[in-house]
Amino acid sequence: MDLDDIRAAASRIAGNVVRTPLVRCGELWIKPESLQPIGAFKLRGAYNALAELRPAGVVTHSSGNHGQALAYAAKSFGIPCVVVVPEGAPAVKTTAIAGHGAELVIVPPDQRVIAAEKLATERGLTMIPPYDHPSIIAGQGTIGLEIVEDLPDVEVVLIPVSGGGLASGIATAVKLLRPDVAVYGVEPELAADALESLTLGRRVSWDTSRTFRTIADGLRADLSDLTFSILRERLDGIVTVTEEQIRAAMRHLALRGRLVAEPSGAVATAAHLEGKVRQGRTVAILSGGNVDPELFAQVLQGS
């Protein structure tokens, strides 16, 4: 994974993915990937993968946003798409996946990968994983190119971490362009497998009974061998935030930045608000805004 891969991805997705602006929110700059057509950054990687691989049909497993992105991209390319989601996935995400024309398959949380691989074999579909693929990572890395171009004197970048594709791509782009910039991953305390993995120096997997405790439904995946190797090399560290800190960041973004963030999308802002990393000209990635309306209303009311 290098700058050539990420720049090639930027060329492929140009005109099909929104080049999101940096939005000032107090002393913080927000990169609102919630403004993408599917409401999350995942469209960058999904579109790049289909543009590069040109498959005849695709399948994936997803907590929601990657499924939306792949369904949207597959519709653009005119190919069939099947998305396997876990039981309990937010309806706002599953409804959108089906709305983009994909076939939706719902399974127990720990059966997502197995079910998707089985469908790939049975139907001759190409598996497009949510993060464990160079084309996906390169697509997400285009965010890093844009950050450095729009804020050349950036000092700190904060990125949500789940399976690690987003953080791997952005960290690679930023560190290769600006090695002096501090790049941190952010996780919920209740799904901190990446922090444990990097601390121990080996990849650690958390059971779904642990990760599904967090409100941040998009940050419940484990790192892959690929993303672990990239993050170990590129990140300056990983910090964690509590459930209440995530909710507070969602309120802050809505009331101060006029930006809608799902819980997963708010963790980077939460880390900044809580002083979890060193101060400086900081960009926080707002990775998605696909939040359940009822939950969002509760968060805004402080409950």
Short mmCIF file of C-alpha atoms in Angstrom, two decimals:
data_model
loop_
_atom_site.label_atom_id
_atom_site.label_comp_id
_atom_site.label_asym_id
_atom_site.label_seq_id
_atom_site.Cartn_x
_atom_site.Cartn_y
_atom_site.Cartn_z
CA MET A 1 0.00 0.00 0.00
CA ASP A 2 1.60 3.27 -1.12
CA LEU A 3 0.68 6.71 -2.43
CA ASP A 4 0.45 5.47 -6.02
CA ASP A 5 -2.31 3.02 -4.99
CA ILE A 6 -4.24 5.75 -3.20
CA ARG A 7 -3.81 8.30 -5.97
CA ALA A 8 -5.01 5.74 -8.51
CA ALA A 9 -8.08 5.17 -6.32
CA ALA A 10 -8.70 8.93 -6.21
CA SER A 11 -8.75 9.00 -10.01
CA ARG A 12 -11.18 6.08 -10.20
CA ILE A 13 -13.70 7.49 -7.74
CA ALA A 14 -13.55 11.11 -8.92
CA GLY A 15 -17.00 12.33 -9.91
CA ASN A 16 -18.72 9.36 -8.28
CA VAL A 17 -17.86 10.08 -4.64
CA VAL A 18 -18.23 13.41 -2.84
CA ARG A 19 -14.98 15.26 -2.11
CA THR A 20 -16.06 16.25 1.38
CA PRO A 21 -14.95 19.61 2.82
CA LEU A 22 -13.26 20.31 6.13
CA VAL A 23 -15.83 21.94 8.40
CA ARG A 24 -14.73 24.04 11.37
CA CYS A 25 -16.43 23.10 14.64
CA GLY A 26 -14.97 25.22 17.40
CA GLU A 27 -11.23 24.58 17.42
CA LEU A 28 -11.63 21.31 15.55
CA TRP A 29 -11.84 20.57 11.82
CA ILE A 30 -14.37 17.87 10.89
CA LYS A 31 -14.15 15.73 7.75
CA PRO A 32 -17.87 14.91 7.33
CA GLU A 33 -18.06 11.67 5.37
CA SER A 34 -21.71 11.64 6.41
CA LEU A 35 -22.22 13.82 3.32
CA GLN A 36 -21.55 10.91 0.96
CA PRO A 37 -24.61 9.69 -1.02
CA ILE A 38 -24.89 6.65 1.26
CA GLY A 39 -24.12 8.65 4.41
CA ALA A 40 -20.68 7.18 5.16
CA PHE A 41 -17.06 6.95 3.97
CA LYS A 42 -17.51 3.36 2.83
CA LEU A 43 -18.51 4.41 -0.68
CA ARG A 44 -14.89 5.37 -1.45
CA GLY A 45 -13.54 1.86 -0.94
CA ALA A 46 -16.53 0.05 -2.42
CA TYR A 47 -16.58 2.11 -5.61
CA ASN A 48 -12.82 1.84 -6.03
CA ALA A 49 -12.95 -1.94 -5.63
CA LEU A 50 -15.64 -2.38 -8.29
CA ALA A 51 -13.96 0.07 -10.68
CA GLU A 52 -10.65 -1.77 -10.33
CA LEU A 53 -11.82 -5.40 -10.18
CA ARG A 54 -14.86 -5.23 -12.53
CA PRO A 55 -16.62 -8.29 -11.03
CA ALA A 56 -19.77 -9.82 -12.53
CA GLY A 57 -21.52 -9.94 -9.14
CA VAL A 58 -20.58 -9.30 -5.53
CA VAL A 59 -21.30 -10.36 -1.98
CA THR A 60 -20.19 -8.95 1.35
CA HIS A 61 -20.78 -9.02 5.09
CA SER A 62 -21.44 -5.74 6.83
CA SER A 63 -22.77 -4.05 9.95
CA GLY A 64 -24.56 -1.69 7.57
CA ASN A 65 -22.54 1.09 5.97
CA HIS A 66 -20.28 -1.03 3.77
CA GLY A 67 -23.36 -2.95 2.68
CA GLN A 68 -25.04 0.28 1.64
CA ALA A 69 -21.92 1.41 -0.18
CA LEU A 70 -21.46 -1.82 -2.09
CA ALA A 71 -25.15 -1.98 -2.99
CA TYR A 72 -25.02 1.62 -4.26
CA ALA A 73 -21.85 1.01 -6.26
CA ALA A 74 -23.09 -2.31 -7.64
CA LYS A 75 -26.25 -0.59 -8.87
CA SER A 76 -24.07 1.98 -10.66
CA PHE A 77 -22.12 -0.81 -12.37
CA GLY A 78 -25.28 -2.80 -13.12
CA ILE A 79 -24.26 -5.97 -11.28
CA PRO A 80 -26.04 -8.09 -8.62
CA CYS A 81 -25.15 -7.61 -4.97
CA VAL A 82 -25.85 -9.68 -1.85
CA VAL A 83 -25.25 -8.24 1.62
CA VAL A 84 -25.10 -10.36 4.78
CA VAL A 85 -25.90 -8.38 7.93
CA PRO A 86 -26.07 -9.36 11.61
CA GLU A 87 -29.32 -9.67 13.50
CA GLY A 88 -29.98 -6.39 15.28
CA ALA A 89 -28.38 -4.18 12.62
CA PRO A 90 -30.01 -0.70 12.59
CA ALA A 91 -33.11 -0.60 10.42
CA VAL A 92 -32.00 2.72 8.93
CA LYS A 93 -29.06 0.83 7.40
CA THR A 94 -30.73 -2.42 6.37
CA THR A 95 -33.62 -0.55 4.75
CA ALA A 96 -31.15 1.52 2.74
CA ILE A 97 -29.26 -1.59 1.60
CA ALA A 98 -32.45 -3.13 0.25
CA GLY A 99 -33.45 0.23 -1.23
CA HIS A 100 -30.33 0.24 -3.39
CA GLY A 101 -31.40 -3.07 -4.89
CA ALA A 102 -29.23 -5.53 -2.99
CA GLU A 103 -30.42 -8.86 -1.65
CA LEU A 104 -30.37 -8.73 2.14
CA VAL A 105 -29.46 -11.82 4.18
CA ILE A 106 -29.77 -11.60 7.98
CA VAL A 107 -27.81 -14.02 10.20
CA PRO A 108 -26.58 -14.24 13.80
CA PRO A 109 -23.65 -11.84 14.40
CA ASP A 110 -21.01 -14.56 14.58
CA GLN A 111 -22.16 -16.12 11.28
CA ARG A 112 -21.67 -13.10 9.00
CA VAL A 113 -18.37 -14.06 7.40
CA ILE A 114 -19.23 -17.75 7.09
CA ALA A 115 -22.55 -17.00 5.41
CA ALA A 116 -21.02 -14.52 2.97
CA GLU A 117 -18.22 -16.91 1.98
CA LYS A 118 -20.74 -19.69 1.44
CA LEU A 119 -22.84 -17.48 -0.83
CA ALA A 120 -19.75 -16.44 -2.79
CA THR A 121 -18.93 -20.09 -3.48
CA GLU A 122 -22.49 -21.23 -4.22
CA ARG A 123 -23.36 -18.36 -6.57
CA GLY A 124 -19.97 -17.56 -8.09
CA LEU A 125 -19.93 -14.05 -6.61
CA THR A 126 -16.83 -11.99 -5.83
CA MET A 127 -16.34 -11.29 -2.14
CA ILE A 128 -15.77 -7.58 -1.44
CA PRO A 129 -14.94 -7.46 2.29
CA PRO A 130 -15.62 -4.33 4.33
CA TYR A 131 -11.97 -3.60 5.08
CA ASP A 132 -9.63 -6.55 4.46
CA HIS A 133 -8.71 -5.75 0.84
CA PRO A 134 -6.09 -3.46 -0.75
CA SER A 135 -8.64 -1.84 -3.08
CA ILE A 136 -10.92 -1.01 -0.16
CA ILE A 137 -8.05 0.44 1.89
CA ALA A 138 -6.77 2.51 -1.03
CA GLY A 139 -10.23 3.97 -1.57
CA GLN A 140 -10.54 4.98 2.07
CA GLY A 141 -7.03 6.47 1.89
CA THR A 142 -8.28 9.15 -0.51
CA ILE A 143 -9.62 10.92 2.60
CA GLY A 144 -6.03 11.37 3.77
CA LEU A 145 -5.01 12.93 0.45
CA GLU A 146 -7.83 15.44 0.75
CA ILE A 147 -7.00 16.35 4.34
CA VAL A 148 -3.37 17.19 3.56
CA GLU A 149 -4.38 19.14 0.47
CA ASP A 150 -7.06 21.17 2.26
CA LEU A 151 -5.18 21.73 5.54
CA PRO A 152 -1.44 21.53 4.74
CA ASP A 153 -0.44 22.52 8.27
CA VAL A 154 -2.54 19.82 9.95
CA GLU A 155 -0.87 18.45 13.09
CA VAL A 156 -3.20 15.71 14.35
CA VAL A 157 -5.64 13.36 12.60
CA LEU A 158 -8.17 11.26 14.55
CA ILE A 159 -9.78 8.23 12.89
CA PRO A 160 -12.43 5.73 14.07
CA VAL A 161 -11.14 2.15 14.13
CA SER A 162 -13.17 -1.00 13.59
CA GLY A 163 -11.74 -3.49 11.11
CA GLY A 164 -9.05 -0.94 10.37
CA GLY A 165 -9.54 -0.24 6.67
CA LEU A 166 -10.34 3.44 7.13
CA ALA A 167 -7.48 4.05 9.54
CA SER A 168 -5.06 2.02 7.40
CA GLY A 169 -5.80 4.04 4.28
CA ILE A 170 -5.81 7.47 5.89
CA ALA A 171 -2.75 6.81 8.03
CA THR A 172 -0.82 5.59 5.00
CA ALA A 173 -1.67 8.67 2.94
CA VAL A 174 -1.03 11.16 5.73
CA LYS A 175 2.20 9.61 7.00
CA LEU A 176 3.71 9.26 3.53
CA LEU A 177 2.85 12.87 2.69
CA ARG A 178 3.49 14.37 6.12
CA PRO A 179 5.49 12.08 8.46
CA ASP A 180 5.38 14.72 11.21
CA VAL A 181 1.57 14.57 11.57
CA ALA A 182 0.32 12.57 14.58
CA VAL A 183 -2.29 10.02 13.50
CA TYR A 184 -4.39 8.30 16.16
CA GLY A 185 -7.08 5.65 15.99
CA VAL A 186 -10.13 5.88 18.27
CA GLU A 187 -12.25 3.00 19.58
CA PRO A 188 -15.10 2.57 22.08
CA GLU A 189 -13.90 1.18 25.40
CA LEU A 190 -16.41 -1.63 24.93
CA ALA A 191 -14.88 -2.72 21.61
CA ALA A 192 -11.18 -1.99 22.11
CA ASP A 193 -9.71 -5.04 20.38
CA ALA A 194 -7.42 -2.93 18.17
CA LEU A 195 -5.90 -1.19 21.18
CA GLU A 196 -5.29 -4.55 22.84
CA SER A 197 -3.84 -5.96 19.62
CA LEU A 198 -1.32 -3.14 19.17
CA THR A 199 -0.45 -3.16 22.87
CA LEU A 200 0.29 -6.90 22.83
CA GLY A 201 1.97 -6.87 19.42
CA ARG A 202 -0.34 -9.55 18.03
CA ARG A 203 -3.83 -9.55 16.59
CA VAL A 204 -6.54 -10.12 19.21
CA SER A 205 -10.17 -10.98 18.47
CA TRP A 206 -13.06 -10.00 20.75
CA ASP A 207 -16.21 -12.10 20.81
CA THR A 208 -19.43 -10.48 19.62
CA SER A 209 -20.81 -10.82 23.17
CA ARG A 210 -18.28 -8.13 24.12
CA THR A 211 -18.23 -5.86 21.09
CA PHE A 212 -22.02 -5.72 20.71
CA ARG A 213 -22.24 -3.88 24.05
CA THR A 214 -21.23 -0.59 22.46
CA ILE A 215 -23.67 1.86 20.93
CA ALA A 216 -21.17 2.29 18.07
CA ASP A 217 -22.55 -0.50 15.87
CA GLY A 218 -20.09 0.24 13.06
CA LEU A 219 -17.02 -0.31 15.27
CA ARG A 220 -17.53 -3.91 16.36
CA ALA A 221 -15.26 -5.71 13.88
CA ASP A 222 -11.79 -7.12 14.53
CA LEU A 223 -8.63 -6.11 12.71
CA SER A 224 -7.42 -8.38 9.91
CA ASP A 225 -3.83 -9.47 9.49
CA LEU A 226 -3.49 -6.87 6.72
CA THR A 227 -4.92 -3.92 8.64
CA PHE A 228 -3.07 -4.91 11.82
CA SER A 229 0.25 -4.83 9.97
CA ILE A 230 -0.50 -1.40 8.48
CA LEU A 231 -1.75 0.18 11.71
CA ARG A 232 1.19 -1.17 13.68
CA GLU A 233 3.49 0.65 11.27
CA ARG A 234 1.52 3.84 10.63
CA LEU A 235 -0.45 4.83 13.74
CA ASP A 236 1.00 6.89 16.58
CA GLY A 237 -1.44 5.19 18.93
CA ILE A 238 -5.03 4.24 19.71
CA VAL A 239 -7.21 5.83 22.39
CA THR A 240 -10.64 4.82 23.68
CA VAL A 241 -13.82 6.66 24.60
CA THR A 242 -16.79 5.77 26.79
CA GLU A 243 -20.39 5.38 25.73
CA GLU A 244 -21.38 8.68 27.35
CA GLN A 245 -18.47 10.46 25.69
CA ILE A 246 -19.70 9.15 22.32
CA ARG A 247 -23.18 10.48 23.03
CA ALA A 248 -21.79 13.84 24.13
CA ALA A 249 -19.79 14.10 20.91
CA MET A 250 -22.92 13.36 18.86
CA ARG A 251 -24.68 16.23 20.63
CA HIS A 252 -21.69 18.52 20.14
CA LEU A 253 -21.52 17.82 16.43
CA ALA A 254 -25.25 18.38 15.99
CA LEU A 255 -25.52 21.56 18.07
CA ARG A 256 -22.14 23.18 17.33
CA GLY A 257 -21.34 21.84 13.89
CA ARG A 258 -24.86 21.25 12.51
CA LEU A 259 -23.66 17.77 11.57
CA VAL A 260 -25.48 14.47 12.08
CA ALA A 261 -23.19 11.69 13.31
CA GLU A 262 -24.00 8.09 14.08
CA PRO A 263 -22.26 6.81 17.23
CA SER A 264 -19.41 5.26 15.25
CA GLY A 265 -18.92 8.52 13.40
CA ALA A 266 -18.61 10.55 16.59
CA VAL A 267 -15.78 8.70 18.37
CA ALA A 268 -12.96 10.74 16.83
CA THR A 269 -14.61 13.98 17.94
CA ALA A 270 -15.16 12.47 21.38
CA ALA A 271 -11.44 11.77 21.73
CA HIS A 272 -10.64 15.39 20.95
CA LEU A 273 -13.28 16.81 23.29
CA GLU A 274 -11.99 14.62 26.11
CA GLY A 275 -8.35 15.64 25.53
CA LYS A 276 -7.27 12.08 24.77
CA VAL A 277 -4.47 13.17 22.42
CA ARG A 278 -2.04 16.06 22.16
CA GLN A 279 -3.39 19.42 21.06
CA GLY A 280 -2.76 21.03 17.69
CA ARG A 281 -4.51 21.70 14.39
CA THR A 282 -6.70 18.63 14.49
CA VAL A 283 -8.93 16.91 11.95
CA ALA A 284 -11.48 14.39 13.23
CA ILE A 285 -13.07 11.97 10.77
CA LEU A 286 -16.86 11.91 11.03
CA SER A 287 -17.13 8.55 9.35
CA GLY A 288 -20.91 8.28 9.00
CA GLY A 289 -24.28 9.79 9.79
CA ASN A 290 -26.64 6.81 9.44
CA VAL A 291 -28.13 6.98 12.90
CA ASP A 292 -31.47 5.56 13.98
CA PRO A 293 -33.82 8.58 14.31
CA GLU A 294 -35.16 7.45 17.69
CA LEU A 295 -31.66 6.99 19.09
CA PHE A 296 -30.57 10.37 17.72
CA ALA A 297 -33.53 12.07 19.40
CA GLN A 298 -32.64 10.42 22.71
CA VAL A 299 -29.02 11.52 22.41
CA LEU A 300 -29.97 15.12 21.67
CA GLN A 301 -32.23 15.09 24.73
CA GLY A 302 -29.33 13.86 26.84
CA SER A 303 -30.78 10.41 27.52
#
